[in-house]
């Protein structure tokens, strides 16, 4: 018996020690994956891709170079032109091909949510945000998950690079009008971020406690704080993407209240399909309640983590029937390129040189472009309907 006592451990201290080692490893992996100085840098594009993004021919781009010297690109290896997204947007502005959200329209606030962990919420959210930014739109991403995977993908290590006051926690509890002070620019041109860390767990508790949520002083219900916060910066962005945790806590409820539409990622497996049934019933009841019941602009479903085997195709068919007509035509395929990109603290859109087969990369990028392109077309249709008519 004495020997057994000797085998006991201080579980709390042990886990803290493990957490420190985990943070050390993450920092080393992050530093090895990004640019010198531990800061991520967005890729560049050659003239063919840049011209396609600008919406003009290569000759037109070259002629614009001569007409506007400030648009001259950097030269890479062998003298090849290298176009940054900042420069591509400058070309769009000079050549008047950049989409401008029409006067009288409002930013899209897209909540990405599903109760089940591992459904691909964060991967869906970041690829949508990046596709919108690549198209020249102004994007704000808000990480509302205490696990902070989205924050990590932007190159910040939660609880190491991000302090509690850097998250949205204090803003929601004490000062909804102060959102601007915690928004940070990211390496990805056109995307700003409100980061996350474990502090958001305390935020859930504070918002749910009448003694600490400051409702009397602020005059704002605990589930309306994010909506008020976003109103204070709405003129600065075209698209706001809210990445929620796998739950229906107060942070998710804030996101649902603030949203103008919802994007639900669902992997094509029976377990995930069953979870989606519970999610839609619960979320449907919530959105039908008097507090939440107001018109929204869209509901979209993205099939994620698609392995393309027989079972996945069968469940995909069920998803498409159950959620008709809201399922996006494209799907997020489960390829080695997606996995490797995430392991490198990145995404498929940031991949300049595929590490696997070119075919796997094309499959991943084409399916993402199809789904996200459909989302952005939907946003533009919403804005066109809202626009002030001349």
CSV table of N, CA and C in Angstrom, one decimal, residues 180-324:
chain,number,residue,atom,x,y,z
A,180,UNK,N,-12.7,48.5,-31.2
A,180,UNK,CA,-11.6,48.9,-32.0
A,180,UNK,C,-10.2,48.8,-31.4
A,181,UNK,N,-10.1,48.9,-30.1
A,181,UNK,CA,-8.9,48.9,-29.4
A,181,UNK,C,-8.2,47.5,-29.3
A,182,UNK,N,-9.0,46.5,-29.6
A,182,UNK,CA,-8.4,45.1,-29.5
A,182,UNK,C,-8.2,44.5,-30.9
A,183,UNK,N,-8.7,45.2,-31.9
A,183,UNK,CA,-8.6,44.6,-33.3
A,183,UNK,C,-7.1,44.8,-33.7
A,184,UNK,N,-6.6,43.7,-34.2
A,184,UNK,CA,-5.2,43.8,-34.7
A,184,UNK,C,-5.1,43.4,-36.2
A,185,UNK,N,-4.2,44.1,-36.9
A,185,UNK,CA,-3.9,43.8,-38.3
A,185,UNK,C,-3.2,42.5,-38.4
A,186,UNK,N,-3.5,41.7,-39.4
A,186,UNK,CA,-2.7,40.4,-39.6
A,186,UNK,C,-1.8,40.5,-40.8
A,187,UNK,N,-1.0,39.5,-40.9
A,187,UNK,CA,-0.1,39.4,-42.1
A,187,UNK,C,-0.8,39.3,-43.4
A,188,UNK,N,-2.1,38.9,-43.3
A,188,UNK,CA,-2.9,38.6,-44.5
A,188,UNK,C,-3.6,39.9,-44.9
A,189,UNK,N,-3.2,40.5,-46.0
A,189,UNK,CA,-3.7,41.8,-46.4
A,189,UNK,C,-5.2,41.8,-46.5
A,190,UNK,N,-5.9,42.7,-45.8
A,190,UNK,CA,-7.3,42.8,-45.9
A,190,UNK,C,-8.1,42.1,-44.7
A,191,UNK,N,-7.3,41.4,-43.9
A,191,UNK,CA,-7.9,40.7,-42.7
A,191,UNK,C,-7.4,41.3,-41.4
A,192,UNK,N,-8.4,41.7,-40.6
A,192,UNK,CA,-8.1,42.1,-39.2
A,192,UNK,C,-8.6,41.0,-38.3
A,193,UNK,N,-8.1,40.9,-37.1
A,193,UNK,CA,-8.4,39.8,-36.2
A,193,UNK,C,-8.7,40.3,-34.8
A,194,UNK,N,-9.7,39.7,-34.2
A,194,UNK,CA,-9.9,39.8,-32.7
A,194,UNK,C,-9.5,38.4,-32.2
A,195,UNK,N,-8.3,38.3,-31.5
A,195,UNK,CA,-7.8,37.0,-31.1
A,195,UNK,C,-8.5,36.4,-29.9
A,196,UNK,N,-8.1,35.2,-29.6
A,196,UNK,CA,-8.7,34.5,-28.4
A,196,UNK,C,-7.6,33.8,-27.6
A,197,UNK,N,-7.9,33.5,-26.4
A,197,UNK,CA,-7.2,32.6,-25.6
A,197,UNK,C,-8.1,32.0,-24.5
A,198,UNK,N,-7.6,31.4,-23.5
A,198,UNK,CA,-8.4,30.7,-22.5
A,198,UNK,C,-9.2,31.7,-21.6
A,199,UNK,N,-8.8,33.0,-21.7
A,199,UNK,CA,-9.6,34.0,-21.0
A,199,UNK,C,-11.1,34.0,-21.3
A,200,UNK,N,-11.4,33.5,-22.5
A,200,UNK,CA,-12.8,33.5,-22.9
A,200,UNK,C,-13.6,32.6,-22.1
A,201,UNK,N,-13.0,31.6,-21.4
A,201,UNK,CA,-13.8,30.7,-20.5
A,201,UNK,C,-14.3,31.6,-19.4
A,202,UNK,N,-13.5,32.5,-18.9
A,202,UNK,CA,-14.0,33.4,-17.8
A,202,UNK,C,-15.0,34.3,-18.3
A,203,UNK,N,-14.9,34.7,-19.5
A,203,UNK,CA,-15.9,35.6,-20.1
A,203,UNK,C,-17.3,35.0,-20.1
A,204,UNK,N,-17.4,33.7,-20.5
A,204,UNK,CA,-18.6,33.0,-20.4
A,204,UNK,C,-19.3,33.0,-19.0
A,205,UNK,N,-18.4,32.8,-18.0
A,205,UNK,CA,-18.9,32.8,-16.6
A,205,UNK,C,-19.4,34.2,-16.2
A,206,UNK,N,-18.6,35.2,-16.6
A,206,UNK,CA,-18.9,36.6,-16.2
A,206,UNK,C,-20.2,37.1,-16.9
A,207,UNK,N,-20.4,36.8,-18.1
A,207,UNK,CA,-21.6,37.2,-18.9
A,207,UNK,C,-22.8,36.5,-18.3
A,208,UNK,N,-22.7,35.3,-17.8
A,208,UNK,CA,-23.8,34.6,-17.3
A,208,UNK,C,-24.2,34.9,-15.9
A,209,UNK,N,-23.4,35.7,-15.2
A,209,UNK,CA,-23.6,36.1,-13.8
A,209,UNK,C,-24.1,37.5,-13.7
A,210,UNK,N,-25.3,37.7,-13.2
A,210,UNK,CA,-25.9,39.1,-13.1
A,210,UNK,C,-25.0,40.0,-12.2
A,211,UNK,N,-24.2,39.4,-11.3
A,211,UNK,CA,-23.4,40.2,-10.4
A,211,UNK,C,-22.1,40.7,-11.1
A,212,UNK,N,-21.7,40.1,-12.2
A,212,UNK,CA,-20.5,40.5,-12.9
A,212,UNK,C,-20.7,40.9,-14.4
A,213,UNK,N,-21.9,40.8,-14.9
A,213,UNK,CA,-22.0,41.1,-16.3
A,213,UNK,C,-22.3,42.6,-16.7
A,214,UNK,N,-22.5,43.4,-15.6
A,214,UNK,CA,-22.6,44.9,-15.8
A,214,UNK,C,-23.8,45.3,-16.6
A,215,UNK,N,-24.9,44.4,-16.6
A,215,UNK,CA,-26.1,44.7,-17.4
A,215,UNK,C,-26.7,46.0,-17.0
A,216,UNK,N,-26.8,46.3,-15.7
A,216,UNK,CA,-27.5,47.5,-15.2
A,216,UNK,C,-26.7,48.7,-15.6
A,217,UNK,N,-25.4,48.7,-15.5
A,217,UNK,CA,-24.5,49.8,-15.9
A,217,UNK,C,-24.5,50.1,-17.4
A,218,UNK,N,-24.5,49.0,-18.2
A,218,UNK,CA,-24.4,49.2,-19.6
A,218,UNK,C,-25.7,49.4,-20.3
A,219,UNK,N,-26.8,48.8,-19.7
A,219,UNK,CA,-28.1,48.9,-20.3
A,219,UNK,C,-28.2,48.0,-21.5
A,220,UNK,N,-27.3,47.0,-21.6
A,220,UNK,CA,-27.3,46.1,-22.7
A,220,UNK,C,-27.3,44.6,-22.2
A,221,UNK,N,-28.3,43.8,-22.7
A,221,UNK,CA,-28.4,42.4,-22.4
A,221,UNK,C,-27.1,41.7,-22.7
A,222,UNK,N,-26.8,40.6,-21.9
A,222,UNK,CA,-25.5,39.9,-22.0
A,222,UNK,C,-25.4,39.2,-23.4
A,223,UNK,N,-26.5,38.9,-24.1
A,223,UNK,CA,-26.4,38.3,-25.4
A,223,UNK,C,-26.3,39.3,-26.5
A,224,UNK,N,-26.4,40.6,-26.2
A,224,UNK,CA,-26.4,41.6,-27.3
A,224,UNK,C,-25.1,42.4,-27.3
A,225,UNK,N,-24.1,42.0,-26.5
A,225,UNK,CA,-22.9,42.8,-26.4
A,225,UNK,C,-22.1,42.8,-27.7
A,226,UNK,N,-22.0,41.6,-28.4
A,226,UNK,CA,-21.2,41.5,-29.6
A,226,UNK,C,-21.8,42.3,-30.7
A,227,UNK,N,-23.1,42.3,-30.8
A,227,UNK,CA,-23.8,43.1,-31.8
A,227,UNK,C,-23.5,44.6,-31.6
A,228,UNK,N,-23.6,45.1,-30.4
A,228,UNK,CA,-23.2,46.5,-30.1
A,228,UNK,C,-21.8,46.8,-30.5
A,229,UNK,N,-20.9,45.8,-30.1
A,229,UNK,CA,-19.5,46.0,-30.4
A,229,UNK,C,-19.2,46.1,-31.9
A,230,UNK,N,-19.9,45.2,-32.7
A,230,UNK,CA,-19.7,45.3,-34.1
A,230,UNK,C,-20.2,46.5,-34.8
A,231,UNK,N,-21.3,47.0,-34.2
A,231,UNK,CA,-21.9,48.3,-34.7
A,231,UNK,C,-20.9,49.4,-34.7
A,232,UNK,N,-20.0,49.4,-33.7
A,232,UNK,CA,-19.0,50.5,-33.6
A,232,UNK,C,-17.9,50.5,-34.6
A,233,UNK,N,-17.8,49.3,-35.4
A,233,UNK,CA,-16.8,49.3,-36.4
A,233,UNK,C,-17.3,48.9,-37.8
A,234,UNK,N,-18.6,48.9,-37.9
A,234,UNK,CA,-19.2,48.3,-39.1
A,234,UNK,C,-18.9,49.0,-40.4
A,235,UNK,N,-18.5,50.3,-40.3
A,235,UNK,CA,-18.2,51.0,-41.6
A,235,UNK,C,-16.8,50.6,-42.1
A,236,UNK,N,-16.0,49.9,-41.3
A,236,UNK,CA,-14.6,49.6,-41.6
A,236,UNK,C,-14.5,48.2,-42.4
A,237,UNK,N,-15.6,47.4,-42.4
A,237,UNK,CA,-15.5,46.1,-43.0
A,237,UNK,C,-16.7,45.8,-43.9
A,238,UNK,N,-16.4,44.8,-44.8
A,238,UNK,CA,-17.5,44.3,-45.7
A,238,UNK,C,-18.0,43.0,-45.1
A,239,UNK,N,-17.1,42.2,-44.6
A,239,UNK,CA,-17.4,40.8,-44.1
A,239,UNK,C,-16.9,40.7,-42.7
A,240,UNK,N,-17.7,40.2,-41.8
A,240,UNK,CA,-17.3,39.8,-40.5
A,240,UNK,C,-17.5,38.3,-40.3
A,241,UNK,N,-16.5,37.6,-40.0
A,241,UNK,CA,-16.6,36.1,-39.8
A,241,UNK,C,-16.4,35.8,-38.3
A,242,UNK,N,-17.4,35.2,-37.7
A,242,UNK,CA,-17.4,34.8,-36.3
A,242,UNK,C,-17.2,33.3,-36.2
A,243,UNK,N,-16.0,32.9,-35.6
A,243,UNK,CA,-15.7,31.5,-35.4
A,243,UNK,C,-16.1,31.1,-34.0
A,244,UNK,N,-17.1,30.3,-33.9
A,244,UNK,CA,-17.7,29.9,-32.6
A,244,UNK,C,-17.1,28.6,-32.1
A,245,UNK,N,-17.1,28.4,-30.7
A,245,UNK,CA,-16.7,27.2,-30.1
A,245,UNK,C,-17.8,26.1,-30.4
A,246,UNK,N,-17.5,24.8,-30.0
A,246,UNK,CA,-18.5,23.7,-30.3
A,246,UNK,C,-19.5,23.6,-29.1
A,247,UNK,N,-20.3,24.7,-29.0
A,247,UNK,CA,-21.2,24.7,-27.8
A,247,UNK,C,-22.3,25.8,-28.1
A,248,UNK,N,-23.2,25.9,-27.2
A,248,UNK,CA,-24.2,27.0,-27.3
A,248,UNK,C,-24.1,27.8,-26.0
A,249,UNK,N,-22.9,28.2,-25.7
A,249,UNK,CA,-22.7,29.1,-24.6
A,249,UNK,C,-23.0,30.5,-24.9
A,250,UNK,N,-22.7,31.4,-24.0
A,250,UNK,CA,-23.1,32.8,-24.2
A,250,UNK,C,-22.3,33.5,-25.4
A,251,UNK,N,-21.1,33.0,-25.6
A,251,UNK,CA,-20.4,33.6,-26.7
A,251,UNK,C,-21.0,33.2,-28.1
A,252,UNK,N,-21.4,32.0,-28.2
A,252,UNK,CA,-22.1,31.5,-29.4
A,252,UNK,C,-23.4,32.2,-29.5
A,253,UNK,N,-24.1,32.4,-28.4
A,253,UNK,CA,-25.4,33.1,-28.5
A,253,UNK,C,-25.2,34.6,-28.9
A,254,UNK,N,-24.1,35.2,-28.4
A,254,UNK,CA,-23.8,36.6,-28.9
A,254,UNK,C,-23.6,36.6,-30.4
A,255,UNK,N,-22.9,35.6,-30.9
A,255,UNK,CA,-22.6,35.5,-32.3
A,255,UNK,C,-23.9,35.3,-33.1
A,256,UNK,N,-24.8,34.4,-32.6
A,256,UNK,CA,-26.0,34.2,-33.3
A,256,UNK,C,-26.9,35.5,-33.3
A,257,UNK,N,-26.9,36.2,-32.2
A,257,UNK,CA,-27.7,37.4,-32.1
A,257,UNK,C,-27.2,38.5,-33.1
A,258,UNK,N,-25.8,38.6,-33.2
A,258,UNK,CA,-25.2,39.6,-34.0
A,258,UNK,C,-25.2,39.3,-35.5
A,259,UNK,N,-25.5,38.0,-35.8
A,259,UNK,CA,-25.2,37.6,-37.2
A,259,UNK,C,-26.3,38.0,-38.2
A,260,UNK,N,-25.9,38.2,-39.4
A,260,UNK,CA,-26.9,38.4,-40.5
A,260,UNK,C,-27.1,37.1,-41.3
A,261,UNK,N,-26.4,36.1,-40.9
A,261,UNK,CA,-26.5,34.7,-41.6
A,261,UNK,C,-25.6,33.7,-40.9
A,262,UNK,N,-25.8,32.5,-41.3
A,262,UNK,CA,-25.1,31.4,-40.6
A,262,UNK,C,-24.5,30.4,-41.7
A,263,UNK,N,-23.3,30.0,-41.4
A,263,UNK,CA,-22.6,29.0,-42.2
A,263,UNK,C,-22.4,27.8,-41.3
A,264,UNK,N,-22.9,26.6,-41.7
A,264,UNK,CA,-22.8,25.4,-40.9
A,264,UNK,C,-21.9,24.4,-41.6
A,265,UNK,N,-20.7,24.1,-41.1
A,265,UNK,CA,-19.9,23.0,-41.7
A,265,UNK,C,-20.3,21.7,-41.1
A,266,UNK,N,-20.5,20.7,-42.1
A,266,UNK,CA,-20.9,19.3,-41.7
A,266,UNK,C,-20.0,18.3,-42.5
A,267,UNK,N,-19.2,17.5,-41.8
A,267,UNK,CA,-18.5,16.5,-42.4
A,267,UNK,C,-19.5,15.4,-42.9
A,268,UNK,N,-19.2,14.7,-44.0
A,268,UNK,CA,-20.1,13.6,-44.4
A,268,UNK,C,-19.9,12.3,-43.8
A,269,UNK,N,-20.3,12.2,-42.5
A,269,UNK,CA,-20.2,10.9,-41.8
A,269,UNK,C,-21.5,10.8,-41.0
A,270,UNK,N,-21.9,9.6,-40.7
A,270,UNK,CA,-23.2,9.4,-39.9
A,270,UNK,C,-23.2,10.1,-38.6
A,271,UNK,N,-22.0,10.0,-37.9
A,271,UNK,CA,-21.9,10.6,-36.6
A,271,UNK,C,-22.1,12.2,-36.7
A,272,UNK,N,-21.5,12.8,-37.7
A,272,UNK,CA,-21.7,14.2,-37.8
A,272,UNK,C,-23.1,14.6,-38.3
A,273,UNK,N,-23.6,13.7,-39.1
A,273,UNK,CA,-25.0,14.0,-39.6
A,273,UNK,C,-26.0,13.9,-38.4
A,274,UNK,N,-25.8,13.0,-37.5
A,274,UNK,CA,-26.6,12.9,-36.3
A,274,UNK,C,-26.4,14.1,-35.4
A,275,UNK,N,-25.2,14.6,-35.3
A,275,UNK,CA,-24.9,15.8,-34.5
A,275,UNK,C,-25.6,17.0,-35.2
A,276,UNK,N,-25.6,17.0,-36.5
A,276,UNK,CA,-26.2,18.2,-37.2
A,276,UNK,C,-27.7,18.2,-36.9
A,277,UNK,N,-28.3,17.0,-36.8
A,277,UNK,CA,-29.7,17.0,-36.5
A,277,UNK,C,-30.0,17.6,-35.1
A,278,UNK,N,-29.2,17.3,-34.1
A,278,UNK,CA,-29.4,17.9,-32.8
A,278,UNK,C,-29.1,19.4,-32.9
A,279,UNK,N,-28.0,19.8,-33.6
A,279,UNK,CA,-27.7,21.2,-33.8
A,279,UNK,C,-28.8,22.0,-34.4
A,280,UNK,N,-29.4,21.5,-35.5
A,280,UNK,CA,-30.4,22.3,-36.2
A,280,UNK,C,-31.7,22.4,-35.3
A,281,UNK,N,-32.0,21.3,-34.6
A,281,UNK,CA,-33.2,21.4,-33.7
A,281,UNK,C,-33.0,22.4,-32.6
A,282,UNK,N,-31.8,22.4,-32.0
A,282,UNK,CA,-31.5,23.3,-30.9
A,282,UNK,C,-31.4,24.8,-31.4
A,283,UNK,N,-30.7,24.9,-32.5
A,283,UNK,CA,-30.5,26.3,-33.0
A,283,UNK,C,-31.8,26.8,-33.6
A,284,UNK,N,-32.6,25.9,-34.2
A,284,UNK,CA,-33.9,26.4,-34.7
A,284,UNK,C,-34.8,26.9,-33.6
A,285,UNK,N,-34.8,26.2,-32.5
A,285,UNK,CA,-35.7,26.6,-31.3
A,285,UNK,C,-35.2,27.9,-30.8
A,286,UNK,N,-33.8,28.1,-30.7
A,286,UNK,CA,-33.3,29.4,-30.2
A,286,UNK,C,-33.7,30.5,-31.1
A,287,UNK,N,-33.5,30.3,-32.4
A,287,UNK,CA,-33.8,31.4,-33.4
A,287,UNK,C,-35.3,31.7,-33.5
A,288,UNK,N,-36.1,30.8,-33.1
A,288,UNK,CA,-37.5,31.0,-33.1
A,288,UNK,C,-38.1,31.7,-31.9
A,289,UNK,N,-37.2,31.9,-30.9
A,289,UNK,CA,-37.6,32.6,-29.6
A,289,UNK,C,-37.7,34.1,-29.9
A,290,UNK,N,-38.5,34.8,-29.1
A,290,UNK,CA,-38.7,36.2,-29.3
A,290,UNK,C,-37.4,37.0,-29.4
A,291,UNK,N,-36.5,36.7,-28.6
A,291,UNK,CA,-35.2,37.5,-28.5
A,291,UNK,C,-34.4,37.4,-29.8
A,292,UNK,N,-34.4,36.2,-30.4
A,292,UNK,CA,-33.6,36.0,-31.6
A,292,UNK,C,-34.4,36.0,-32.9
A,293,UNK,N,-35.7,36.0,-32.8
A,293,UNK,CA,-36.5,35.8,-34.0
A,293,UNK,C,-36.6,37.1,-34.9
A,294,UNK,N,-35.7,37.3,-35.8
A,294,UNK,CA,-35.8,38.4,-36.8
A,294,UNK,C,-35.2,37.8,-38.1
A,295,UNK,N,-35.5,38.4,-39.2
A,295,UNK,CA,-35.1,37.9,-40.5
A,295,UNK,C,-33.6,37.9,-40.6
A,296,UNK,N,-33.0,36.9,-41.2
A,296,UNK,CA,-31.6,36.8,-41.5
A,296,UNK,C,-31.4,36.8,-43.0
A,297,UNK,N,-30.2,37.0,-43.5
A,297,UNK,CA,-30.0,37.1,-44.9
A,297,UNK,C,-29.7,35.8,-45.6
A,298,UNK,N,-29.2,34.8,-44.8
A,298,UNK,CA,-28.8,33.6,-45.5
A,298,UNK,C,-28.6,32.4,-44.5
A,299,UNK,N,-28.7,31.2,-44.9
A,299,UNK,CA,-28.3,30.0,-44.3
A,299,UNK,C,-27.5,29.2,-45.3
A,300,UNK,N,-26.3,28.9,-45.0
A,300,UNK,CA,-25.5,28.1,-45.9
A,300,UNK,C,-24.9,26.9,-45.2
A,301,UNK,N,-24.7,25.8,-45.9
A,301,UNK,CA,-24.1,24.6,-45.3
A,301,UNK,C,-23.0,24.2,-46.2
A,302,UNK,N,-21.8,23.9,-45.6
A,302,UNK,CA,-20.6,23.5,-46.4
A,302,UNK,C,-20.3,22.0,-45.9
A,303,UNK,N,-20.2,21.2,-46.9
A,303,UNK,CA,-19.7,19.8,-46.6
A,303,UNK,C,-18.2,19.9,-46.5
A,304,UNK,N,-17.7,19.5,-45.3
A,304,UNK,CA,-16.3,19.6,-45.0
A,304,UNK,C,-15.7,18.2,-44.8
A,305,UNK,N,-14.3,18.2,-44.9
A,305,UNK,CA,-13.5,17.0,-44.6
A,305,UNK,C,-14.0,15.8,-45.4
A,306,UNK,N,-14.3,16.1,-46.7
A,306,UNK,CA,-14.8,15.1,-47.6
A,306,UNK,C,-13.7,14.1,-48.0
A,307,UNK,N,-13.9,12.8,-47.7
A,307,UNK,CA,-12.9,11.9,-48.1
A,307,UNK,C,-13.1,11.2,-49.4
A,308,UNK,N,-14.3,11.5,-50.0
A,308,UNK,CA,-14.7,11.0,-51.3
A,308,UNK,C,-14.8,9.5,-51.4
A,309,UNK,N,-14.9,8.8,-50.2
A,309,UNK,CA,-15.2,7.4,-50.3
A,309,UNK,C,-16.7,7.1,-50.4
A,310,UNK,N,-17.1,5.9,-50.5
A,310,UNK,CA,-18.5,5.5,-50.7
A,310,UNK,C,-19.4,6.0,-49.6
A,311,UNK,N,-19.0,5.8,-48.3
A,311,UNK,CA,-19.8,6.3,-47.2
A,311,UNK,C,-20.0,7.8,-47.2
A,312,UNK,N,-18.9,8.5,-47.5
A,312,UNK,CA,-18.9,10.0,-47.5
A,312,UNK,C,-19.9,10.5,-48.6
A,313,UNK,N,-19.8,9.8,-49.7
A,313,UNK,CA,-20.7,10.3,-50.8
A,313,UNK,C,-22.2,10.0,-50.5
A,314,UNK,N,-22.4,8.9,-49.8
A,314,UNK,CA,-23.8,8.6,-49.4
A,314,UNK,C,-24.3,9.6,-48.4
A,315,UNK,N,-23.5,9.9,-47.4
A,315,UNK,CA,-23.9,10.9,-46.3
A,315,UNK,C,-24.0,12.3,-46.9
A,316,UNK,N,-23.1,12.6,-47.9
A,316,UNK,CA,-23.2,13.9,-48.6
A,316,UNK,C,-24.6,14.0,-49.2
A,317,UNK,N,-25.0,13.0,-49.9
A,317,UNK,CA,-26.3,13.0,-50.5
A,317,UNK,C,-27.5,13.3,-49.5
A,318,UNK,N,-27.3,12.7,-48.3
A,318,UNK,CA,-28.3,12.9,-47.3
A,318,UNK,C,-28.3,14.4,-46.8
A,319,UNK,N,-27.1,14.9,-46.7
A,319,UNK,CA,-26.9,16.3,-46.2
A,319,UNK,C,-27.6,17.2,-47.3
A,320,UNK,N,-27.3,17.0,-48.5
A,320,UNK,CA,-27.8,17.8,-49.6
A,320,UNK,C,-29.4,17.7,-49.7
A,321,UNK,N,-29.9,16.6,-49.4
A,321,UNK,CA,-31.4,16.5,-49.4
A,321,UNK,C,-32.0,17.1,-48.2
A,322,UNK,N,-31.4,16.9,-47.0
A,322,UNK,CA,-31.9,17.4,-45.8
A,322,UNK,C,-31.9,19.0,-45.7
A,323,UNK,N,-30.8,19.5,-46.3
A,323,UNK,CA,-30.6,21.0,-46.2
A,323,UNK,C,-30.8,21.7,-47.5
A,324,UNK,N,-31.5,21.1,-48.4
A,324,UNK,CA,-31.9,21.8,-49.7
A,324,UNK,C,-32.7,23.0,-49.3
